[in-house]
mmCIF file of C-alpha atoms and ligand atoms in Angstrom:
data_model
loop_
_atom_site.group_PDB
_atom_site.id
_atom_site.type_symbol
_atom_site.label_atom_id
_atom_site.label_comp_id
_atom_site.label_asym_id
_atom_site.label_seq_id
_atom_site.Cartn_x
_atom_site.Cartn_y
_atom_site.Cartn_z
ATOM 1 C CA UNK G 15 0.000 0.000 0.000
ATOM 2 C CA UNK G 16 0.837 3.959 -0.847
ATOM 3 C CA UNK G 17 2.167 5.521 2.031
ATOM 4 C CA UNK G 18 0.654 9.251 2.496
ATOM 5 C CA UNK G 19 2.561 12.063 3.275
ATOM 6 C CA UNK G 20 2.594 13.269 6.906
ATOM 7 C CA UNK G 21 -0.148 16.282 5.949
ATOM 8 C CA UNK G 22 -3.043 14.039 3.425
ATOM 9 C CA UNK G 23 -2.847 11.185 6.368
ATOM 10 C CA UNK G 24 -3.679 13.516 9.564
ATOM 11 C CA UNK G 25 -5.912 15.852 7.295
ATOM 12 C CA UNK G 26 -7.727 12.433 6.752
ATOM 13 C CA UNK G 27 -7.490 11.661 10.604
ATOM 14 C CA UNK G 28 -8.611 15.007 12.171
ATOM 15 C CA UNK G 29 -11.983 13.766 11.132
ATOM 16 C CA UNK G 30 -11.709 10.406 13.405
ATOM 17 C CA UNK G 31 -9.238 11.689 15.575
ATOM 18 C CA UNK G 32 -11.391 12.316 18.872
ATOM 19 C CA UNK G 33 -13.529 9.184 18.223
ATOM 20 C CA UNK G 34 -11.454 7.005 20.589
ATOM 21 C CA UNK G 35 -9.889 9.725 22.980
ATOM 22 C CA UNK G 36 -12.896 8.990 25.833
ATOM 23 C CA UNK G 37 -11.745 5.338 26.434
ATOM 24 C CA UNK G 38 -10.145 4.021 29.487
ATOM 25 C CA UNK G 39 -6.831 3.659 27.030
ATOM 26 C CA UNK G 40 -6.563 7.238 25.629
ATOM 27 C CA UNK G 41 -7.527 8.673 28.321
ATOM 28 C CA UNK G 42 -4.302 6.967 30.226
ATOM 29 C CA UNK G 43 -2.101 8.258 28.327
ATOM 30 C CA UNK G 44 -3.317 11.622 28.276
ATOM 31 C CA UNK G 45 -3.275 11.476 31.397
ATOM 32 C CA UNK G 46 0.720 10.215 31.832
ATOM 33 C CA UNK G 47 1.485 12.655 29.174
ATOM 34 C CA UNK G 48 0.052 16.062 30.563
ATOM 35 C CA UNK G 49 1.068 15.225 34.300
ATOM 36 C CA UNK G 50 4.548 15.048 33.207
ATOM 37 C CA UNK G 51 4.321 18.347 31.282
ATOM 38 C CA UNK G 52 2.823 19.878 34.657
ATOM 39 C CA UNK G 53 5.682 18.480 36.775
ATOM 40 C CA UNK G 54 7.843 20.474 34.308
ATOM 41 C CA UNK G 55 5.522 23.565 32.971
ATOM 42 C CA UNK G 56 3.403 25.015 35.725
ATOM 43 C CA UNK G 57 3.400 28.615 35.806
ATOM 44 C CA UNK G 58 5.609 28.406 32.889
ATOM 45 C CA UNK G 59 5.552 29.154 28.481
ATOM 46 C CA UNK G 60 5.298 26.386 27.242
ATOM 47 C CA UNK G 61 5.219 24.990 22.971
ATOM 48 C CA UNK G 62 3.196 21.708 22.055
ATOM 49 C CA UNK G 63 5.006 20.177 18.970
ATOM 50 C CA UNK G 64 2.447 18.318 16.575
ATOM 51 C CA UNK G 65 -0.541 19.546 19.081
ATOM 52 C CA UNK G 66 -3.452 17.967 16.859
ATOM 53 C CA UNK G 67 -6.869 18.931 17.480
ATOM 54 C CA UNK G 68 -5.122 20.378 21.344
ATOM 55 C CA UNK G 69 -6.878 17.998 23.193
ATOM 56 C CA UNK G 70 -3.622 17.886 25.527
ATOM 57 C CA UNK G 71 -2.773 21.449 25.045
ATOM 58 C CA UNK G 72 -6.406 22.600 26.177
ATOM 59 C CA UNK G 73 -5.274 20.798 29.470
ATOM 60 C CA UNK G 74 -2.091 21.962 29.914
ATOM 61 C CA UNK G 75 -2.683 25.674 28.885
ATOM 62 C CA UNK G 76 -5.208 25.510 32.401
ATOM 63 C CA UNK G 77 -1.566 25.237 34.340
ATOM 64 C CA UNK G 78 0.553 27.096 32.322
ATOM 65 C CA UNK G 79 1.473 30.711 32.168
ATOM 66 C CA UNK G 80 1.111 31.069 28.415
ATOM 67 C CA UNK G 81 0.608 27.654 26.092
ATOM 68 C CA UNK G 82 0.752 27.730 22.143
ATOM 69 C CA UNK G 83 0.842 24.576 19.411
ATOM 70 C CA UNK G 84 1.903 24.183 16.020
ATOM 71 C CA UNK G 85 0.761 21.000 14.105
ATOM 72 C CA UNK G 86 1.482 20.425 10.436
ATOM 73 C CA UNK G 87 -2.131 19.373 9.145
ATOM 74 C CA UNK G 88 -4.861 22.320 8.985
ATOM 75 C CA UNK G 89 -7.614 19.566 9.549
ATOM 76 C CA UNK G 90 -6.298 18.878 12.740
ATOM 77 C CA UNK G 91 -5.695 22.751 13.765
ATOM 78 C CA UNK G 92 -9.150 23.483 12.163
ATOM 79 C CA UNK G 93 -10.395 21.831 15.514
ATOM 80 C CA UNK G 94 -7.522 22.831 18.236
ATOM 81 C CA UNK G 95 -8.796 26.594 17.033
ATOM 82 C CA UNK G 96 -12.393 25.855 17.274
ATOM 83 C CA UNK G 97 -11.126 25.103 21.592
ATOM 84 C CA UNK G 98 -9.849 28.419 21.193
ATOM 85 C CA UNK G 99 -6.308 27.550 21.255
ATOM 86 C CA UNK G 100 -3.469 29.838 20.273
ATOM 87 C CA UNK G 101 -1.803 27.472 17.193
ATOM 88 C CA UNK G 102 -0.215 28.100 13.842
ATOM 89 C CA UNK G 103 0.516 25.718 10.891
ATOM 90 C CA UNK G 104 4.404 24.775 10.608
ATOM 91 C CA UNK G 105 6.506 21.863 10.275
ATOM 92 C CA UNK G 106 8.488 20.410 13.539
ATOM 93 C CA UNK G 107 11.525 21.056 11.414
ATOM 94 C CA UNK G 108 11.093 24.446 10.853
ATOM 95 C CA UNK G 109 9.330 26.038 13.690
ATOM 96 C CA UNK G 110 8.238 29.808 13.494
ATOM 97 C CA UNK G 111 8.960 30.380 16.939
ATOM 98 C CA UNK G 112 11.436 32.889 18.250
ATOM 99 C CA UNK G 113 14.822 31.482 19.464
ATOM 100 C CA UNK G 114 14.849 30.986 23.538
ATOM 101 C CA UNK G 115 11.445 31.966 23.672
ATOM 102 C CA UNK G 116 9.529 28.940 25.729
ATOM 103 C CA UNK G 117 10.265 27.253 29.218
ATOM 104 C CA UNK G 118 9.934 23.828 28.060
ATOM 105 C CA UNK G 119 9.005 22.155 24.398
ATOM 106 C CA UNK G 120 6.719 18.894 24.694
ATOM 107 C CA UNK G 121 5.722 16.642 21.600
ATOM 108 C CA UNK G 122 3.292 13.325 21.896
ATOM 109 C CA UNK G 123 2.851 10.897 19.336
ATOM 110 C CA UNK G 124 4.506 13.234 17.072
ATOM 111 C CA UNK G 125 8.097 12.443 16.718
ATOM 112 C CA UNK G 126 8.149 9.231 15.506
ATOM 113 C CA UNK G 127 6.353 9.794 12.576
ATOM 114 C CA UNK G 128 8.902 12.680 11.689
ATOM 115 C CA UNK G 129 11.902 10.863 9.230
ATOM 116 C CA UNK G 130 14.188 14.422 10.035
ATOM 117 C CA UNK G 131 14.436 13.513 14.017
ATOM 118 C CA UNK G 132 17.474 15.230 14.313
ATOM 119 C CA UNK G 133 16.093 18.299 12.662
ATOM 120 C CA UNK G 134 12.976 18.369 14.995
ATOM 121 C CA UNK G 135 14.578 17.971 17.966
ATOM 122 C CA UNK G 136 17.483 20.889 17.118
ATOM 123 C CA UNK G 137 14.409 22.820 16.380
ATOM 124 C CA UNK G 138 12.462 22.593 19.952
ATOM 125 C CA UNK G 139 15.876 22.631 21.892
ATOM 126 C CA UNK G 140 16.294 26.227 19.825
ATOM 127 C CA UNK G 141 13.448 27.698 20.761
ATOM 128 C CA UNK G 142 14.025 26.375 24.634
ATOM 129 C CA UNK G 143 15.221 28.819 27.402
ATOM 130 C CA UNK G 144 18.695 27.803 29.216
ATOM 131 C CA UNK G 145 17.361 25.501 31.960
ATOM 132 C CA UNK G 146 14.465 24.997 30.330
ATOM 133 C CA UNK G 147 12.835 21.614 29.212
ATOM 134 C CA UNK G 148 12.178 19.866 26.234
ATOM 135 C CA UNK G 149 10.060 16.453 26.689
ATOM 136 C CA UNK G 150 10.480 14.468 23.330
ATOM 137 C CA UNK G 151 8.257 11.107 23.272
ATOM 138 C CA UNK G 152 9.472 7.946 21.411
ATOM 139 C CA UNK G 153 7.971 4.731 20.280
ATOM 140 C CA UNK G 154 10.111 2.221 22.101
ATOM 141 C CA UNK G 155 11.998 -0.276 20.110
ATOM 142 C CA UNK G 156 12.408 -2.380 23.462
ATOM 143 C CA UNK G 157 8.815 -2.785 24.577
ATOM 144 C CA UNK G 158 5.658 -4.886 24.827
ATOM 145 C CA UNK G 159 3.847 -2.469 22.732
ATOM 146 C CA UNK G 160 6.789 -2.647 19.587
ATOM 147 C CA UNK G 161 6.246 -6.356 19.848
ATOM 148 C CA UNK G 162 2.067 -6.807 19.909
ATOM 149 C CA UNK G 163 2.289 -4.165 17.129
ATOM 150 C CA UNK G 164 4.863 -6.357 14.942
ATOM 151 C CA UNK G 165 2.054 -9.712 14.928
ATOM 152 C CA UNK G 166 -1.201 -7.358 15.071
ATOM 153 C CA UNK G 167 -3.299 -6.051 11.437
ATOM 154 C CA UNK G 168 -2.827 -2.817 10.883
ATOM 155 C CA UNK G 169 -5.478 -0.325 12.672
ATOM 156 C CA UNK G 170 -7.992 1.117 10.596
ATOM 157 C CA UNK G 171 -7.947 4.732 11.230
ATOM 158 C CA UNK G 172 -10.486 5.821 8.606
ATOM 159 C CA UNK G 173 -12.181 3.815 5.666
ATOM 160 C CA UNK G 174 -8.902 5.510 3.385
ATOM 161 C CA UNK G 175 -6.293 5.098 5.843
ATOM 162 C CA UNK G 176 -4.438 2.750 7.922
ATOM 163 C CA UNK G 177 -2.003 3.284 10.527
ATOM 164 C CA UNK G 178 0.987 1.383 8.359
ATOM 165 C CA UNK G 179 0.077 4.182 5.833
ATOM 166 C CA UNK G 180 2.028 6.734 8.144
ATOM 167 C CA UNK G 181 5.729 7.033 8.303
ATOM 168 C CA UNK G 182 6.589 5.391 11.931
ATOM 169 C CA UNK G 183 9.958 4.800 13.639
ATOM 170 C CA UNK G 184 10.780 2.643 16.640
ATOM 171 C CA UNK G 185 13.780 3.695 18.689
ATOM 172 C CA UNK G 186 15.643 2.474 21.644
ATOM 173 C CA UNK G 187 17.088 4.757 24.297
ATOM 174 C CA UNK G 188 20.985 4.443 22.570
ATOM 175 C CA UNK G 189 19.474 5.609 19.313
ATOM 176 C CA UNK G 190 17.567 8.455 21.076
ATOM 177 C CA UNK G 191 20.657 9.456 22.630
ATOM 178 C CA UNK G 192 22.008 9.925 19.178
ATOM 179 C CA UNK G 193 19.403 11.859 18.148
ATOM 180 C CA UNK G 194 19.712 14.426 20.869
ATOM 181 C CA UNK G 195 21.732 17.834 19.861
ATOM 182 C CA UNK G 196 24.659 18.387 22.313
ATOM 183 C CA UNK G 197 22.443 21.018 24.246
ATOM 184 C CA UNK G 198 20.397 18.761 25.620
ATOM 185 C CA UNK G 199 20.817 16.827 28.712
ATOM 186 C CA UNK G 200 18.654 13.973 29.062
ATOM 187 C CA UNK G 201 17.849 14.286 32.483
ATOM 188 C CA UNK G 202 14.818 11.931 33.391
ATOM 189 C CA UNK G 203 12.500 9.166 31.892
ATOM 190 C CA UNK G 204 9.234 8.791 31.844
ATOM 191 C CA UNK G 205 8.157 5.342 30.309
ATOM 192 C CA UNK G 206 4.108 5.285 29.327
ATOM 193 C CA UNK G 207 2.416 1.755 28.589
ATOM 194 C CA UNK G 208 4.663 -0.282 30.213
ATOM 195 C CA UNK G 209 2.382 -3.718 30.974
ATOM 196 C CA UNK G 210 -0.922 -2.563 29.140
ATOM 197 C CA UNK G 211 -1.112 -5.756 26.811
ATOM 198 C CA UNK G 212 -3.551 -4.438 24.590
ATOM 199 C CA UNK G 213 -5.806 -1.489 24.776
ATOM 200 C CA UNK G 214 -9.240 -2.749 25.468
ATOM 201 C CA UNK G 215 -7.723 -4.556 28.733
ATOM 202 C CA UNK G 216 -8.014 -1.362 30.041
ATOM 203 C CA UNK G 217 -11.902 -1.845 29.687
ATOM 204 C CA UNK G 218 -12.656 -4.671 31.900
ATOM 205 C CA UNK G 219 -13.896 -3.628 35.383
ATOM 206 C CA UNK G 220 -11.623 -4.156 38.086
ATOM 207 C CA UNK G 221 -8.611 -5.735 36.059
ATOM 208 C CA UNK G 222 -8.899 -2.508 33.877
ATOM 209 C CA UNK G 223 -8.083 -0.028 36.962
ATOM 210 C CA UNK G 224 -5.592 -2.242 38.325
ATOM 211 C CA UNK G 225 -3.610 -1.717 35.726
ATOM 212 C CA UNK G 226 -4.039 1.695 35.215
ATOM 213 C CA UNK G 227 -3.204 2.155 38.863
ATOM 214 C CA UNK G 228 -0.155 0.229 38.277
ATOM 215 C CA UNK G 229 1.006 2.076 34.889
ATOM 216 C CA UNK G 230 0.724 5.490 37.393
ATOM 217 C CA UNK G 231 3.678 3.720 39.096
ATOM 218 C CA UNK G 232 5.371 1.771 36.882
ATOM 219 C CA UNK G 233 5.779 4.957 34.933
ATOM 220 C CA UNK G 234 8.515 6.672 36.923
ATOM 221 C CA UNK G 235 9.967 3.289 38.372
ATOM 222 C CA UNK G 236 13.727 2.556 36.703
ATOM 223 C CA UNK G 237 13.803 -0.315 34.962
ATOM 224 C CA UNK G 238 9.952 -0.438 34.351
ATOM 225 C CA UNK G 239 9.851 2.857 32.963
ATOM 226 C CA UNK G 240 12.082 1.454 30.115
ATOM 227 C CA UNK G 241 10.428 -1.154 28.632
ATOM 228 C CA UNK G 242 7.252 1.350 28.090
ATOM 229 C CA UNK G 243 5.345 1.354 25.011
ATOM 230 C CA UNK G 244 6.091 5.337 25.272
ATOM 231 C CA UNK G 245 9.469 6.738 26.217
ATOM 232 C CA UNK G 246 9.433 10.506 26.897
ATOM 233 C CA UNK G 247 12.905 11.681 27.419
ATOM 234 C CA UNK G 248 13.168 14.925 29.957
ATOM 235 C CA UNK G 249 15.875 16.725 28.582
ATOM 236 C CA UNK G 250 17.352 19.696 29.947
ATOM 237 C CA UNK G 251 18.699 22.920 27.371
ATOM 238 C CA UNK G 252 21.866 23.327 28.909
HETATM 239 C C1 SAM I 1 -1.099 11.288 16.797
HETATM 240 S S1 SAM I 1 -1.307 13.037 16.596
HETATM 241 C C2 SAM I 1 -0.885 13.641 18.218
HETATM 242 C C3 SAM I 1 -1.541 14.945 18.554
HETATM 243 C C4 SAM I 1 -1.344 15.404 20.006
HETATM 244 N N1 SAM I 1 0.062 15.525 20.344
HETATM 245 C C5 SAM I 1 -2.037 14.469 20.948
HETATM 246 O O1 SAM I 1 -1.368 13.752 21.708
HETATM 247 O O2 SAM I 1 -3.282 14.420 20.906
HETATM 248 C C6 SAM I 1 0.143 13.442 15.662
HETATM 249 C C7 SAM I 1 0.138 14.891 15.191
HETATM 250 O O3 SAM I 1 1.438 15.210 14.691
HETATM 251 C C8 SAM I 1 1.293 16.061 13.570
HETATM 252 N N2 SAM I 1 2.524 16.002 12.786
HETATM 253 C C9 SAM I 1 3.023 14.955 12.091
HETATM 254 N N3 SAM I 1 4.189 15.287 11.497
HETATM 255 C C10 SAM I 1 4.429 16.583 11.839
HETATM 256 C C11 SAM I 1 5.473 17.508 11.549
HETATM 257 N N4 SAM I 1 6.512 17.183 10.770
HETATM 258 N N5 SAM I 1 5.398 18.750 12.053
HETATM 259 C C12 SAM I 1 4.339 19.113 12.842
HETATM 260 N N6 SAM I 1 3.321 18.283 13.155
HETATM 261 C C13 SAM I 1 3.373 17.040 12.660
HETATM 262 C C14 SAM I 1 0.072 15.520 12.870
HETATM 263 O O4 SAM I 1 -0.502 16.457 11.982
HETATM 264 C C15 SAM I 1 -0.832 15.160 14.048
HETATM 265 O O5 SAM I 1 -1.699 16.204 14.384
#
């Protein structure tokens, strides 16, 4: 099958995108994702890299002193503007966003769909203050997600599209390493989806919210946190 360019596949998606985002899944990640960027960004400016439709950035903009996206598909901003959400079409690469201008530079489910990694991450560790943050998740490589993924169909993410119609990268933490410019400390790890077998577990009653309550721990722990689904490295702008 084709594979679409970055823009035609999440123009296609912004229509589906929210469809899913209420389940006991979704939500935990959201969850993991915009607790971390509040341990980081409260009170503080902070950029969302690949924001979407700003589901996450109409949660962390509650905490923040000032919170702004870019996102590279206008059918996805279409919707994060609709919230009411400051946001501007641009690519990761190339952001239009003053040099040393934010406290700390987050991007979900973004990054590993980007084939210029290097480029991206130069670009939100530019626009970071000294001793601010930038908190760049992965797809791990090393993980129980990577390996359900490699014997599972594709998922249908619209009648057009699939999600093996996307550019997508898996990395371990020695290639993210490489990836990082030399201004960036990695300082902490958060690792999201560590035993979740498969999303709908997260559905059954009682099994569901043990799990949940364990990912909330597991998250932080080292050695669990490394084998999640999700790595978000915490990297300081020297
Ligand atoms: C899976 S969505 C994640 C959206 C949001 N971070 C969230 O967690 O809900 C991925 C987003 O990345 C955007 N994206 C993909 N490649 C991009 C690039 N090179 N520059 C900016 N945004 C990009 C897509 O348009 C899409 O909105």
């Amino acid at each position: 099958m084709n594979r679409l360019d970055n823009r035609a596949y999440y123009d296609d998606f912004a229509g589906w995108y929210e469809r899913e985002r209420h389940l006991p899944y979704h939500r935990m990640l959201d969850d993991l994702e915009v607790g971390l960027v509040e341990r980081y960004g409260r009170d503080r400016d902070l950029l969302e890299v690949g924001c979407g439709t700003g589901l996450l950035l109409d949660r962390t903009r509650r905490f923040a002193r000032r919170a702004a996206g870019i996102d590279l598909s206008g059918g996805m901003l279409a919707q994060a503007a609709a919230r009411g959400l400051a946001v501007a079409q641009a690519s990761a690469t190339d952001l239009p966003i003053a040099t040393a201008s934010v406290d700390v530079a987050y991007s979900f489910k973004v990054l590993a769909h980007i084939p210029d990694i290097t480029g991206a991450l130069a670009e939100m560790a530019r626009v970071v203050r000294p001793g601010g943050w930038v908190l760049a998740e992965f797809y791990n490589a090393r993980s129980l997600r990577r390996l359900v993924k490699a014997v599972k169909r594709p998922t249908a993410v619209s009648d057009q599209t699939h999600d093996e119609h996307v550019y997508t990268r898996y990395d371990d933490a020695r290639a993210i390493r490489g990836y990082l410019p030399p201004e960036l400390e990695w300082v902490a790890t958060r690792g999201i989806r560590v035993i979740t077998p498969v999303a709908k577990v997260l559905e059954l009653p009682v099994v569901g919210a043990a799990i949940r309550w364990a990912e909330h721990r597991l998250a932080d722990l080292p050695g669990a946190r490394d084998v999640g689904g999700f790595l978000v490295a915490c990297c300081r702008r020297r």
